[in-house]
Amino acid sequence: MPRHEPAVGMTWLVVGLGNPGPAYAGTRHNAGFAALDELARRCDVTLRPARGMPADIATVRLGESGLVGQGAGEQVVLVRPTTFMNESGRAVRKLADFGHVPLDHLVVIHDELDLEVGRLRCKLGGGDNGHNGLKSIRSHVGSGEFYRVRLGIGRPEPGYAAVDYVLGRVPRSQREAMEASVTTAADATEMLLRSGLEATQNAFNC
């Protein structure tokens, strides 16, 4: 079995990146949170604080047709860090250590400036491209060799600071496209867990 394909019986961590609190709800930087919430909604589970961990989590199962709230299949832990974005790695490292989860069973869903709204890419490994959440995870786990589901948010106009752009709320004109992207990211994440990277890239990289 290739090193980076799913292994039967192991726990997956699926981490959505964002900033906690109502002040950041609906911002571009919270696209990862939105996709994770969509996965939790599909499974009819609620993310709750994990004792001793800086994260809200929900445990679901990977069935033949995708993620389900309960039943047979591999364990999948949905993770929403309760730290700010630049400390996301603390939650990932603690949960990975606690569950003995290897890097090739870590999926991170995050916003991506280099993709336009409505576009999505799945990949394994790579740099952080200035994304503070990815930078923190790389620092804490010691490697970038984990799966990424990259949700396009586009780049700001010239003269508009990137930090203000990512922390800005999605404008009304882009909300429908962004909501569709969040749904697609959830679909891609389920397929990645179920069928591996190559099949997911063939189906979703656009």
mmCIF file with all atom_site columns, C-alpha atoms in Angstrom:
data_model
loop_
_atom_site.group_PDB
_atom_site.id
_atom_site.type_symbol
_atom_site.label_atom_id
_atom_site.label_alt_id
_atom_site.label_comp_id
_atom_site.label_asym_id
_atom_site.label_entity_id
_atom_site.label_seq_id
_atom_site.pdbx_PDB_ins_code
_atom_site.Cartn_x
_atom_site.Cartn_y
_atom_site.Cartn_z
_atom_site.occupancy
_atom_site.B_iso_or_equiv
_atom_site.pdbx_formal_charge
_atom_site.auth_seq_id
_atom_site.auth_comp_id
_atom_site.auth_asym_id
_atom_site.auth_atom_id
_atom_site.pdbx_PDB_model_num
ATOM 1   C CA . MET A 1 1   ? 0.000   0.000  0.000   1.00 0.00 ? 1   MET A CA 1
ATOM 2   C CA . PRO A 1 2   ? 1.431   3.462  -0.898  1.00 0.00 ? 2   PRO A CA 1
ATOM 3   C CA . ARG A 1 3   ? 2.546   5.420  2.129   1.00 0.00 ? 3   ARG A CA 1
ATOM 4   C CA . HIS A 1 4   ? 0.055   8.249  1.662   1.00 0.00 ? 4   HIS A CA 1
ATOM 5   C CA . GLU A 1 5   ? -3.099  6.262  0.896   1.00 0.00 ? 5   GLU A CA 1
ATOM 6   C CA . PRO A 1 6   ? -5.680  5.485  3.617   1.00 0.00 ? 6   PRO A CA 1
ATOM 7   C CA . ALA A 1 7   ? -4.767  2.613  5.953   1.00 0.00 ? 7   ALA A CA 1
ATOM 8   C CA . VAL A 1 8   ? -7.564  0.503  7.407   1.00 0.00 ? 8   VAL A CA 1
ATOM 9   C CA . GLY A 1 9   ? -8.276  0.893  11.102  1.00 0.00 ? 9   GLY A CA 1
ATOM 10  C CA . MET A 1 10  ? -6.422  4.147  11.757  1.00 0.00 ? 10  MET A CA 1
ATOM 11  C CA . THR A 1 11  ? -7.858  7.376  13.080  1.00 0.00 ? 11  THR A CA 1
ATOM 12  C CA . TRP A 1 12  ? -7.993  10.419 10.818  1.00 0.00 ? 12  TRP A CA 1
ATOM 13  C CA . LEU A 1 13  ? -7.789  14.035 11.984  1.00 0.00 ? 13  LEU A CA 1
ATOM 14  C CA . VAL A 1 14  ? -9.688  16.489 9.796   1.00 0.00 ? 14  VAL A CA 1
ATOM 15  C CA . VAL A 1 15  ? -8.838  20.040 10.853  1.00 0.00 ? 15  VAL A CA 1
ATOM 16  C CA . GLY A 1 16  ? -10.650 23.162 9.697   1.00 0.00 ? 16  GLY A CA 1
ATOM 17  C CA . LEU A 1 17  ? -8.654  26.363 10.100  1.00 0.00 ? 17  LEU A CA 1
ATOM 18  C CA . GLY A 1 18  ? -10.012 29.713 11.251  1.00 0.00 ? 18  GLY A CA 1
ATOM 19  C CA . ASN A 1 19  ? -10.152 32.148 14.145  1.00 0.00 ? 19  ASN A CA 1
ATOM 20  C CA . PRO A 1 20  ? -12.536 31.599 17.077  1.00 0.00 ? 20  PRO A CA 1
ATOM 21  C CA . GLY A 1 21  ? -15.254 33.973 18.196  1.00 0.00 ? 21  GLY A CA 1
ATOM 22  C CA . PRO A 1 22  ? -18.120 35.922 16.624  1.00 0.00 ? 22  PRO A CA 1
ATOM 23  C CA . ALA A 1 23  ? -15.837 38.745 15.460  1.00 0.00 ? 23  ALA A CA 1
ATOM 24  C CA . TYR A 1 24  ? -14.340 36.404 12.862  1.00 0.00 ? 24  TYR A CA 1
ATOM 25  C CA . ALA A 1 25  ? -17.471 34.541 11.804  1.00 0.00 ? 25  ALA A CA 1
ATOM 26  C CA . GLY A 1 26  ? -18.071 34.813 8.071   1.00 0.00 ? 26  GLY A CA 1
ATOM 27  C CA . THR A 1 27  ? -14.572 36.046 7.255   1.00 0.00 ? 27  THR A CA 1
ATOM 28  C CA . ARG A 1 28  ? -12.537 34.674 4.370   1.00 0.00 ? 28  ARG A CA 1
ATOM 29  C CA . HIS A 1 29  ? -9.931  33.285 6.759   1.00 0.00 ? 29  HIS A CA 1
ATOM 30  C CA . ASN A 1 30  ? -12.611 31.115 8.372   1.00 0.00 ? 30  ASN A CA 1
ATOM 31  C CA . ALA A 1 31  ? -13.397 29.132 5.231   1.00 0.00 ? 31  ALA A CA 1
ATOM 32  C CA . GLY A 1 32  ? -11.858 26.042 6.836   1.00 0.00 ? 32  GLY A CA 1
ATOM 33  C CA . PHE A 1 33  ? -14.165 26.358 9.834   1.00 0.00 ? 33  PHE A CA 1
ATOM 34  C CA . ALA A 1 34  ? -17.149 26.632 7.489   1.00 0.00 ? 34  ALA A CA 1
ATOM 35  C CA . ALA A 1 35  ? -16.217 23.418 5.643   1.00 0.00 ? 35  ALA A CA 1
ATOM 36  C CA . LEU A 1 36  ? -15.687 21.567 8.910   1.00 0.00 ? 36  LEU A CA 1
ATOM 37  C CA . ASP A 1 37  ? -19.074 22.749 10.158  1.00 0.00 ? 37  ASP A CA 1
ATOM 38  C CA . GLU A 1 38  ? -20.610 21.409 6.944   1.00 0.00 ? 38  GLU A CA 1
ATOM 39  C CA . LEU A 1 39  ? -19.077 17.982 7.588   1.00 0.00 ? 39  LEU A CA 1
ATOM 40  C CA . ALA A 1 40  ? -20.414 18.023 11.157  1.00 0.00 ? 40  ALA A CA 1
ATOM 41  C CA . ARG A 1 41  ? -23.869 19.037 9.891   1.00 0.00 ? 41  ARG A CA 1
ATOM 42  C CA . ARG A 1 42  ? -23.935 16.121 7.449   1.00 0.00 ? 42  ARG A CA 1
ATOM 43  C CA . CYS A 1 43  ? -23.088 13.716 10.247  1.00 0.00 ? 43  CYS A CA 1
ATOM 44  C CA . ASP A 1 44  ? -25.584 15.343 12.638  1.00 0.00 ? 44  ASP A CA 1
ATOM 45  C CA . VAL A 1 45  ? -22.907 15.844 15.296  1.00 0.00 ? 45  VAL A CA 1
ATOM 46  C CA . THR A 1 46  ? -21.923 18.818 17.427  1.00 0.00 ? 46  THR A CA 1
ATOM 47  C CA . LEU A 1 47  ? -18.345 19.925 17.945  1.00 0.00 ? 47  LEU A CA 1
ATOM 48  C CA . ARG A 1 48  ? -17.639 20.107 21.669  1.00 0.00 ? 48  ARG A CA 1
ATOM 49  C CA . PRO A 1 49  ? -14.632 21.108 23.798  1.00 0.00 ? 49  PRO A CA 1
ATOM 50  C CA . ALA A 1 50  ? -12.061 18.320 24.158  1.00 0.00 ? 50  ALA A CA 1
ATOM 51  C CA . ARG A 1 51  ? -10.768 17.949 27.706  1.00 0.00 ? 51  ARG A CA 1
ATOM 52  C CA . GLY A 1 52  ? -7.216  19.239 27.992  1.00 0.00 ? 52  GLY A CA 1
ATOM 53  C CA . MET A 1 53  ? -7.086  20.174 24.294  1.00 0.00 ? 53  MET A CA 1
ATOM 54  C CA . PRO A 1 54  ? -7.288  23.634 22.687  1.00 0.00 ? 54  PRO A CA 1
ATOM 55  C CA . ALA A 1 55  ? -9.974  22.462 20.265  1.00 0.00 ? 55  ALA A CA 1
ATOM 56  C CA . ASP A 1 56  ? -13.612 21.575 19.775  1.00 0.00 ? 56  ASP A CA 1
ATOM 57  C CA . ILE A 1 57  ? -14.004 18.094 18.305  1.00 0.00 ? 57  ILE A CA 1
ATOM 58  C CA . ALA A 1 58  ? -16.543 15.524 17.157  1.00 0.00 ? 58  ALA A CA 1
ATOM 59  C CA . THR A 1 59  ? -15.837 11.866 16.440  1.00 0.00 ? 59  THR A CA 1
ATOM 60  C CA . VAL A 1 60  ? -17.508 10.329 13.393  1.00 0.00 ? 60  VAL A CA 1
ATOM 61  C CA . ARG A 1 61  ? -17.011 7.242  11.234  1.00 0.00 ? 61  ARG A CA 1
ATOM 62  C CA . LEU A 1 62  ? -15.926 6.715  7.647   1.00 0.00 ? 62  LEU A CA 1
ATOM 63  C CA . GLY A 1 63  ? -18.496 4.407  6.082   1.00 0.00 ? 63  GLY A CA 1
ATOM 64  C CA . GLU A 1 64  ? -18.655 3.060  2.542   1.00 0.00 ? 64  GLU A CA 1
ATOM 65  C CA . SER A 1 65  ? -20.688 6.046  1.362   1.00 0.00 ? 65  SER A CA 1
ATOM 66  C CA . GLY A 1 66  ? -18.818 8.715  3.325   1.00 0.00 ? 66  GLY A CA 1
ATOM 67  C CA . LEU A 1 67  ? -18.838 10.165 6.808   1.00 0.00 ? 67  LEU A CA 1
ATOM 68  C CA . VAL A 1 68  ? -21.562 9.170  9.248   1.00 0.00 ? 68  VAL A CA 1
ATOM 69  C CA . GLY A 1 69  ? -22.265 10.127 12.829  1.00 0.00 ? 69  GLY A CA 1
ATOM 70  C CA . GLN A 1 70  ? -22.022 6.566  14.088  1.00 0.00 ? 70  GLN A CA 1
ATOM 71  C CA . GLY A 1 71  ? -21.605 3.033  12.866  1.00 0.00 ? 71  GLY A CA 1
ATOM 72  C CA . ALA A 1 72  ? -18.850 0.844  11.479  1.00 0.00 ? 72  ALA A CA 1
ATOM 73  C CA . GLY A 1 73  ? -15.736 2.198  9.800   1.00 0.00 ? 73  GLY A CA 1
ATOM 74  C CA . GLU A 1 74  ? -12.563 4.093  10.481  1.00 0.00 ? 74  GLU A CA 1
ATOM 75  C CA . GLN A 1 75  ? -12.663 6.744  13.190  1.00 0.00 ? 75  GLN A CA 1
ATOM 76  C CA . VAL A 1 76  ? -12.477 10.332 11.975  1.00 0.00 ? 76  VAL A CA 1
ATOM 77  C CA . VAL A 1 77  ? -12.060 13.217 14.421  1.00 0.00 ? 77  VAL A CA 1
ATOM 78  C CA . LEU A 1 78  ? -13.326 16.576 13.198  1.00 0.00 ? 78  LEU A CA 1
ATOM 79  C CA . VAL A 1 79  ? -11.202 19.313 14.765  1.00 0.00 ? 79  VAL A CA 1
ATOM 80  C CA . ARG A 1 80  ? -11.830 23.051 15.128  1.00 0.00 ? 80  ARG A CA 1
ATOM 81  C CA . PRO A 1 81  ? -8.923  24.640 17.036  1.00 0.00 ? 81  PRO A CA 1
ATOM 82  C CA . THR A 1 82  ? -9.981  27.134 19.683  1.00 0.00 ? 82  THR A CA 1
ATOM 83  C CA . THR A 1 83  ? -6.671  28.972 19.438  1.00 0.00 ? 83  THR A CA 1
ATOM 84  C CA . PHE A 1 84  ? -6.172  31.824 17.038  1.00 0.00 ? 84  PHE A CA 1
ATOM 85  C CA . MET A 1 85  ? -4.992  30.887 13.563  1.00 0.00 ? 85  MET A CA 1
ATOM 86  C CA . ASN A 1 86  ? -1.281  31.364 14.248  1.00 0.00 ? 86  ASN A CA 1
ATOM 87  C CA . GLU A 1 87  ? -1.426  28.794 17.088  1.00 0.00 ? 87  GLU A CA 1
ATOM 88  C CA . SER A 1 88  ? -3.434  26.123 15.260  1.00 0.00 ? 88  SER A CA 1
ATOM 89  C CA . GLY A 1 89  ? -0.519  23.716 15.414  1.00 0.00 ? 89  GLY A CA 1
ATOM 90  C CA . ARG A 1 90  ? -0.791  23.369 19.197  1.00 0.00 ? 90  ARG A CA 1
ATOM 91  C CA . ALA A 1 91  ? -4.176  21.691 18.893  1.00 0.00 ? 91  ALA A CA 1
ATOM 92  C CA . VAL A 1 92  ? -3.093  19.512 15.976  1.00 0.00 ? 92  VAL A CA 1
ATOM 93  C CA . ARG A 1 93  ? 0.055   18.291 17.703  1.00 0.00 ? 93  ARG A CA 1
ATOM 94  C CA . LYS A 1 94  ? -1.684  17.483 20.988  1.00 0.00 ? 94  LYS A CA 1
ATOM 95  C CA . LEU A 1 95  ? -4.500  15.585 19.305  1.00 0.00 ? 95  LEU A CA 1
ATOM 96  C CA . ALA A 1 96  ? -2.158  13.734 16.950  1.00 0.00 ? 96  ALA A CA 1
ATOM 97  C CA . ASP A 1 97  ? 0.073   12.706 19.861  1.00 0.00 ? 97  ASP A CA 1
ATOM 98  C CA . PHE A 1 98  ? -2.899  11.635 21.983  1.00 0.00 ? 98  PHE A CA 1
ATOM 99  C CA . GLY A 1 99  ? -4.409  9.518  19.201  1.00 0.00 ? 99  GLY A CA 1
ATOM 100 C CA . HIS A 1 100 ? -1.096  8.318  17.744  1.00 0.00 ? 100 HIS A CA 1
ATOM 101 C CA . VAL A 1 101 ? -2.185  9.726  14.395  1.00 0.00 ? 101 VAL A CA 1
ATOM 102 C CA . PRO A 1 102 ? 0.528   9.791  11.699  1.00 0.00 ? 102 PRO A CA 1
ATOM 103 C CA . LEU A 1 103 ? 0.975   12.712 9.321   1.00 0.00 ? 103 LEU A CA 1
ATOM 104 C CA . ASP A 1 104 ? -0.509  10.787 6.423   1.00 0.00 ? 104 ASP A CA 1
ATOM 105 C CA . HIS A 1 105 ? -3.805  10.674 8.347   1.00 0.00 ? 105 HIS A CA 1
ATOM 106 C CA . LEU A 1 106 ? -4.001  14.438 8.835   1.00 0.00 ? 106 LEU A CA 1
ATOM 107 C CA . VAL A 1 107 ? -6.207  16.565 6.549   1.00 0.00 ? 107 VAL A CA 1
ATOM 108 C CA . VAL A 1 108 ? -6.218  20.362 6.880   1.00 0.00 ? 108 VAL A CA 1
ATOM 109 C CA . ILE A 1 109 ? -8.944  22.468 5.237   1.00 0.00 ? 109 ILE A CA 1
ATOM 110 C CA . HIS A 1 110 ? -7.913  26.096 4.747   1.00 0.00 ? 110 HIS A CA 1
ATOM 111 C CA . ASP A 1 111 ? -8.429  29.271 2.746   1.00 0.00 ? 111 ASP A CA 1
ATOM 112 C CA . GLU A 1 112 ? -6.086  29.908 -0.182  1.00 0.00 ? 112 GLU A CA 1
ATOM 113 C CA . LEU A 1 113 ? -5.231  33.340 -1.591  1.00 0.00 ? 113 LEU A CA 1
ATOM 114 C CA . ASP A 1 114 ? -3.726  31.910 -4.785  1.00 0.00 ? 114 ASP A CA 1
ATOM 115 C CA . LEU A 1 115 ? -7.041  30.390 -5.910  1.00 0.00 ? 115 LEU A CA 1
ATOM 116 C CA . GLU A 1 116 ? -10.036 32.395 -7.052  1.00 0.00 ? 116 GLU A CA 1
ATOM 117 C CA . VAL A 1 117 ? -13.344 32.086 -5.224  1.00 0.00 ? 117 VAL A CA 1
ATOM 118 C CA . GLY A 1 118 ? -15.056 28.950 -6.480  1.00 0.00 ? 118 GLY A CA 1
ATOM 119 C CA . ARG A 1 119 ? -11.838 27.050 -7.155  1.00 0.00 ? 119 ARG A CA 1
ATOM 120 C CA . LEU A 1 120 ? -10.436 24.251 -5.016  1.00 0.00 ? 120 LEU A CA 1
ATOM 121 C CA . ARG A 1 121 ? -7.277  22.142 -4.908  1.00 0.00 ? 121 ARG A CA 1
ATOM 122 C CA . CYS A 1 122 ? -6.313  19.062 -2.939  1.00 0.00 ? 122 CYS A CA 1
ATOM 123 C CA . LYS A 1 123 ? -2.660  18.243 -2.401  1.00 0.00 ? 123 LYS A CA 1
ATOM 124 C CA . LEU A 1 124 ? -0.169  16.479 -0.184  1.00 0.00 ? 124 LEU A CA 1
ATOM 125 C CA . GLY A 1 125 ? 2.688   18.443 1.328   1.00 0.00 ? 125 GLY A CA 1
ATOM 126 C CA . GLY A 1 126 ? 4.127   21.775 0.273   1.00 0.00 ? 126 GLY A CA 1
ATOM 127 C CA . GLY A 1 127 ? 4.988   25.050 1.937   1.00 0.00 ? 127 GLY A CA 1
ATOM 128 C CA . ASP A 1 128 ? 2.764   27.385 3.909   1.00 0.00 ? 128 ASP A CA 1
ATOM 129 C CA . ASN A 1 129 ? 2.614   30.202 1.294   1.00 0.00 ? 129 ASN A CA 1
ATOM 130 C CA . GLY A 1 130 ? 2.373   32.783 4.067   1.00 0.00 ? 130 GLY A CA 1
ATOM 131 C CA . HIS A 1 131 ? -0.604  31.080 5.722   1.00 0.00 ? 131 HIS A CA 1
ATOM 132 C CA . ASN A 1 132 ? -0.100  31.371 9.478   1.00 0.00 ? 132 ASN A CA 1
ATOM 133 C CA . GLY A 1 133 ? -2.241  28.338 10.293  1.00 0.00 ? 133 GLY A CA 1
ATOM 134 C CA . LEU A 1 134 ? -0.219  26.069 8.014   1.00 0.00 ? 134 LEU A CA 1
ATOM 135 C CA . LYS A 1 135 ? 2.998   27.610 9.310   1.00 0.00 ? 135 LYS A CA 1
ATOM 136 C CA . SER A 1 136 ? 2.001   26.816 12.885  1.00 0.00 ? 136 SER A CA 1
ATOM 137 C CA . ILE A 1 137 ? 1.058   23.226 12.035  1.00 0.00 ? 137 ILE A CA 1
ATOM 138 C CA . ARG A 1 138 ? 4.327   22.665 10.160  1.00 0.00 ? 138 ARG A CA 1
ATOM 139 C CA . SER A 1 139 ? 6.247   24.041 13.132  1.00 0.00 ? 139 SER A CA 1
ATOM 140 C CA . HIS A 1 140 ? 4.466   21.896 15.713  1.00 0.00 ? 140 HIS A CA 1
ATOM 141 C CA . VAL A 1 141 ? 4.382   18.590 13.819  1.00 0.00 ? 141 VAL A CA 1
ATOM 142 C CA . GLY A 1 142 ? 7.823   19.064 12.255  1.00 0.00 ? 142 GLY A CA 1
ATOM 143 C CA . SER A 1 143 ? 6.759   18.555 8.647   1.00 0.00 ? 143 SER A CA 1
ATOM 144 C CA . GLY A 1 144 ? 4.450   19.796 5.914   1.00 0.00 ? 144 GLY A CA 1
ATOM 145 C CA . GLU A 1 145 ? 3.678   16.285 4.671   1.00 0.00 ? 145 GLU A CA 1
ATOM 146 C CA . PHE A 1 146 ? -0.021  16.300 5.404   1.00 0.00 ? 146 PHE A CA 1
ATOM 147 C CA . TYR A 1 147 ? -3.062  16.595 3.144   1.00 0.00 ? 147 TYR A CA 1
ATOM 148 C CA . ARG A 1 148 ? -4.494  20.022 2.336   1.00 0.00 ? 148 ARG A CA 1
ATOM 149 C CA . VAL A 1 149 ? -7.910  20.916 0.969   1.00 0.00 ? 149 VAL A CA 1
ATOM 150 C CA . ARG A 1 150 ? -7.409  24.459 -0.320  1.00 0.00 ? 150 ARG A CA 1
ATOM 151 C CA . LEU A 1 151 ? -10.458 26.698 -0.644  1.00 0.00 ? 151 LEU A CA 1
ATOM 152 C CA . GLY A 1 152 ? -9.976  29.651 -2.974  1.00 0.00 ? 152 GLY A CA 1
ATOM 153 C CA . ILE A 1 153 ? -10.701 33.130 -1.612  1.00 0.00 ? 153 ILE A CA 1
ATOM 154 C CA . GLY A 1 154 ? -8.846  35.144 -4.281  1.00 0.00 ? 154 GLY A CA 1
ATOM 155 C CA . ARG A 1 155 ? -6.346  37.935 -3.767  1.00 0.00 ? 155 ARG A CA 1
ATOM 156 C CA . PRO A 1 156 ? -7.138  41.529 -2.789  1.00 0.00 ? 156 PRO A CA 1
ATOM 157 C CA . GLU A 1 157 ? -6.905  44.438 -5.180  1.00 0.00 ? 157 GLU A CA 1
ATOM 158 C CA . PRO A 1 158 ? -3.519  46.214 -5.328  1.00 0.00 ? 158 PRO A CA 1
ATOM 159 C CA . GLY A 1 159 ? -2.997  48.385 -2.283  1.00 0.00 ? 159 GLY A CA 1
ATOM 160 C CA . TYR A 1 160 ? -5.354  46.325 -0.110  1.00 0.00 ? 160 TYR A CA 1
ATOM 161 C CA . ALA A 1 161 ? -3.415  44.668 2.716   1.00 0.00 ? 161 ALA A CA 1
ATOM 162 C CA . ALA A 1 162 ? -3.645  40.874 2.658   1.00 0.00 ? 162 ALA A CA 1
ATOM 163 C CA . VAL A 1 163 ? -4.281  40.674 6.418   1.00 0.00 ? 163 VAL A CA 1
ATOM 164 C CA . ASP A 1 164 ? -7.258  43.034 6.137   1.00 0.00 ? 164 ASP A CA 1
ATOM 165 C CA . TYR A 1 165 ? -8.556  41.086 3.151   1.00 0.00 ? 165 TYR A CA 1
ATOM 166 C CA . VAL A 1 166 ? -8.474  37.630 4.762   1.00 0.00 ? 166 VAL A CA 1
ATOM 167 C CA . LEU A 1 167 ? -10.007 38.971 7.964   1.00 0.00 ? 167 LEU A CA 1
ATOM 168 C CA . GLY A 1 168 ? -12.746 40.722 6.009   1.00 0.00 ? 168 GLY A CA 1
ATOM 169 C CA . ARG A 1 169 ? -16.185 39.196 5.576   1.00 0.00 ? 169 ARG A CA 1
ATOM 170 C CA . VAL A 1 170 ? -17.113 37.636 2.267   1.00 0.00 ? 170 VAL A CA 1
ATOM 171 C CA . PRO A 1 171 ? -19.042 40.293 0.299   1.00 0.00 ? 171 PRO A CA 1
ATOM 172 C CA . ARG A 1 172 ? -22.644 39.659 -0.669  1.00 0.00 ? 172 ARG A CA 1
ATOM 173 C CA . SER A 1 173 ? -21.664 39.337 -4.342  1.00 0.00 ? 173 SER A CA 1
ATOM 174 C CA . GLN A 1 174 ? -19.435 36.333 -3.557  1.00 0.00 ? 174 GLN A CA 1
ATOM 175 C CA . ARG A 1 175 ? -21.413 34.595 -0.836  1.00 0.00 ? 175 ARG A CA 1
ATOM 176 C CA . GLU A 1 176 ? -23.243 32.177 -3.105  1.00 0.00 ? 176 GLU A CA 1
ATOM 177 C CA . ALA A 1 177 ? -19.999 31.099 -4.789  1.00 0.00 ? 177 ALA A CA 1
ATOM 178 C CA . MET A 1 178 ? -18.264 30.815 -1.417  1.00 0.00 ? 178 MET A CA 1
ATOM 179 C CA . GLU A 1 179 ? -21.051 28.699 0.044   1.00 0.00 ? 179 GLU A CA 1
ATOM 180 C CA . ALA A 1 180 ? -20.848 26.400 -2.983  1.00 0.00 ? 180 ALA A CA 1
ATOM 181 C CA . SER A 1 181 ? -17.070 26.134 -2.477  1.00 0.00 ? 181 SER A CA 1
ATOM 182 C CA . VAL A 1 182 ? -17.544 25.187 1.166   1.00 0.00 ? 182 VAL A CA 1
ATOM 183 C CA . THR A 1 183 ? -19.914 22.394 0.106   1.00 0.00 ? 183 THR A CA 1
ATOM 184 C CA . THR A 1 184 ? -17.434 21.240 -2.530  1.00 0.00 ? 184 THR A CA 1
ATOM 185 C CA . ALA A 1 185 ? -14.597 21.263 0.022   1.00 0.00 ? 185 ALA A CA 1
ATOM 186 C CA . ALA A 1 186 ? -16.653 19.018 2.298   1.00 0.00 ? 186 ALA A CA 1
ATOM 187 C CA . ASP A 1 187 ? -17.351 16.684 -0.643  1.00 0.00 ? 187 ASP A CA 1
ATOM 188 C CA . ALA A 1 188 ? -13.655 16.605 -1.556  1.00 0.00 ? 188 ALA A CA 1
ATOM 189 C CA . THR A 1 189 ? -12.626 15.886 2.016   1.00 0.00 ? 189 THR A CA 1
ATOM 190 C CA . GLU A 1 190 ? -14.969 12.912 2.216   1.00 0.00 ? 190 GLU A CA 1
ATOM 191 C CA . MET A 1 191 ? -13.654 11.546 -1.082  1.00 0.00 ? 191 MET A CA 1
ATOM 192 C CA . LEU A 1 192 ? -10.053 12.050 0.017   1.00 0.00 ? 192 LEU A CA 1
ATOM 193 C CA . LEU A 1 193 ? -10.676 9.970  3.121   1.00 0.00 ? 193 LEU A CA 1
ATOM 194 C CA . ARG A 1 194 ? -12.565 7.302  1.222   1.00 0.00 ? 194 ARG A CA 1
ATOM 195 C CA . SER A 1 195 ? -10.714 7.035  -2.098  1.00 0.00 ? 195 SER A CA 1
ATOM 196 C CA . GLY A 1 196 ? -7.291  8.666  -1.731  1.00 0.00 ? 196 GLY A CA 1
ATOM 197 C CA . LEU A 1 197 ? -5.585  11.702 -3.216  1.00 0.00 ? 197 LEU A CA 1
ATOM 198 C CA . GLU A 1 198 ? -5.340  10.837 -6.896  1.00 0.00 ? 198 GLU A CA 1
ATOM 199 C CA . ALA A 1 199 ? -9.035  10.085 -7.295  1.00 0.00 ? 199 ALA A CA 1
ATOM 200 C CA . THR A 1 200 ? -9.923  13.255 -5.378  1.00 0.00 ? 200 THR A CA 1
ATOM 201 C CA . GLN A 1 201 ? -7.648  15.418 -7.497  1.00 0.00 ? 201 GLN A CA 1
ATOM 202 C CA . ASN A 1 202 ? -9.131  13.974 -10.669 1.00 0.00 ? 202 ASN A CA 1
ATOM 203 C CA . ALA A 1 203 ? -12.638 14.729 -9.452  1.00 0.00 ? 203 ALA A CA 1
ATOM 204 C CA . PHE A 1 204 ? -12.209 18.092 -7.751  1.00 0.00 ? 204 PHE A CA 1
ATOM 205 C CA . ASN A 1 205 ? -9.073  19.976 -8.770  1.00 0.00 ? 205 ASN A CA 1
ATOM 206 C CA . CYS A 1 206 ? -10.426 22.663 -11.078 1.00 0.00 ? 206 CYS A CA 1
#
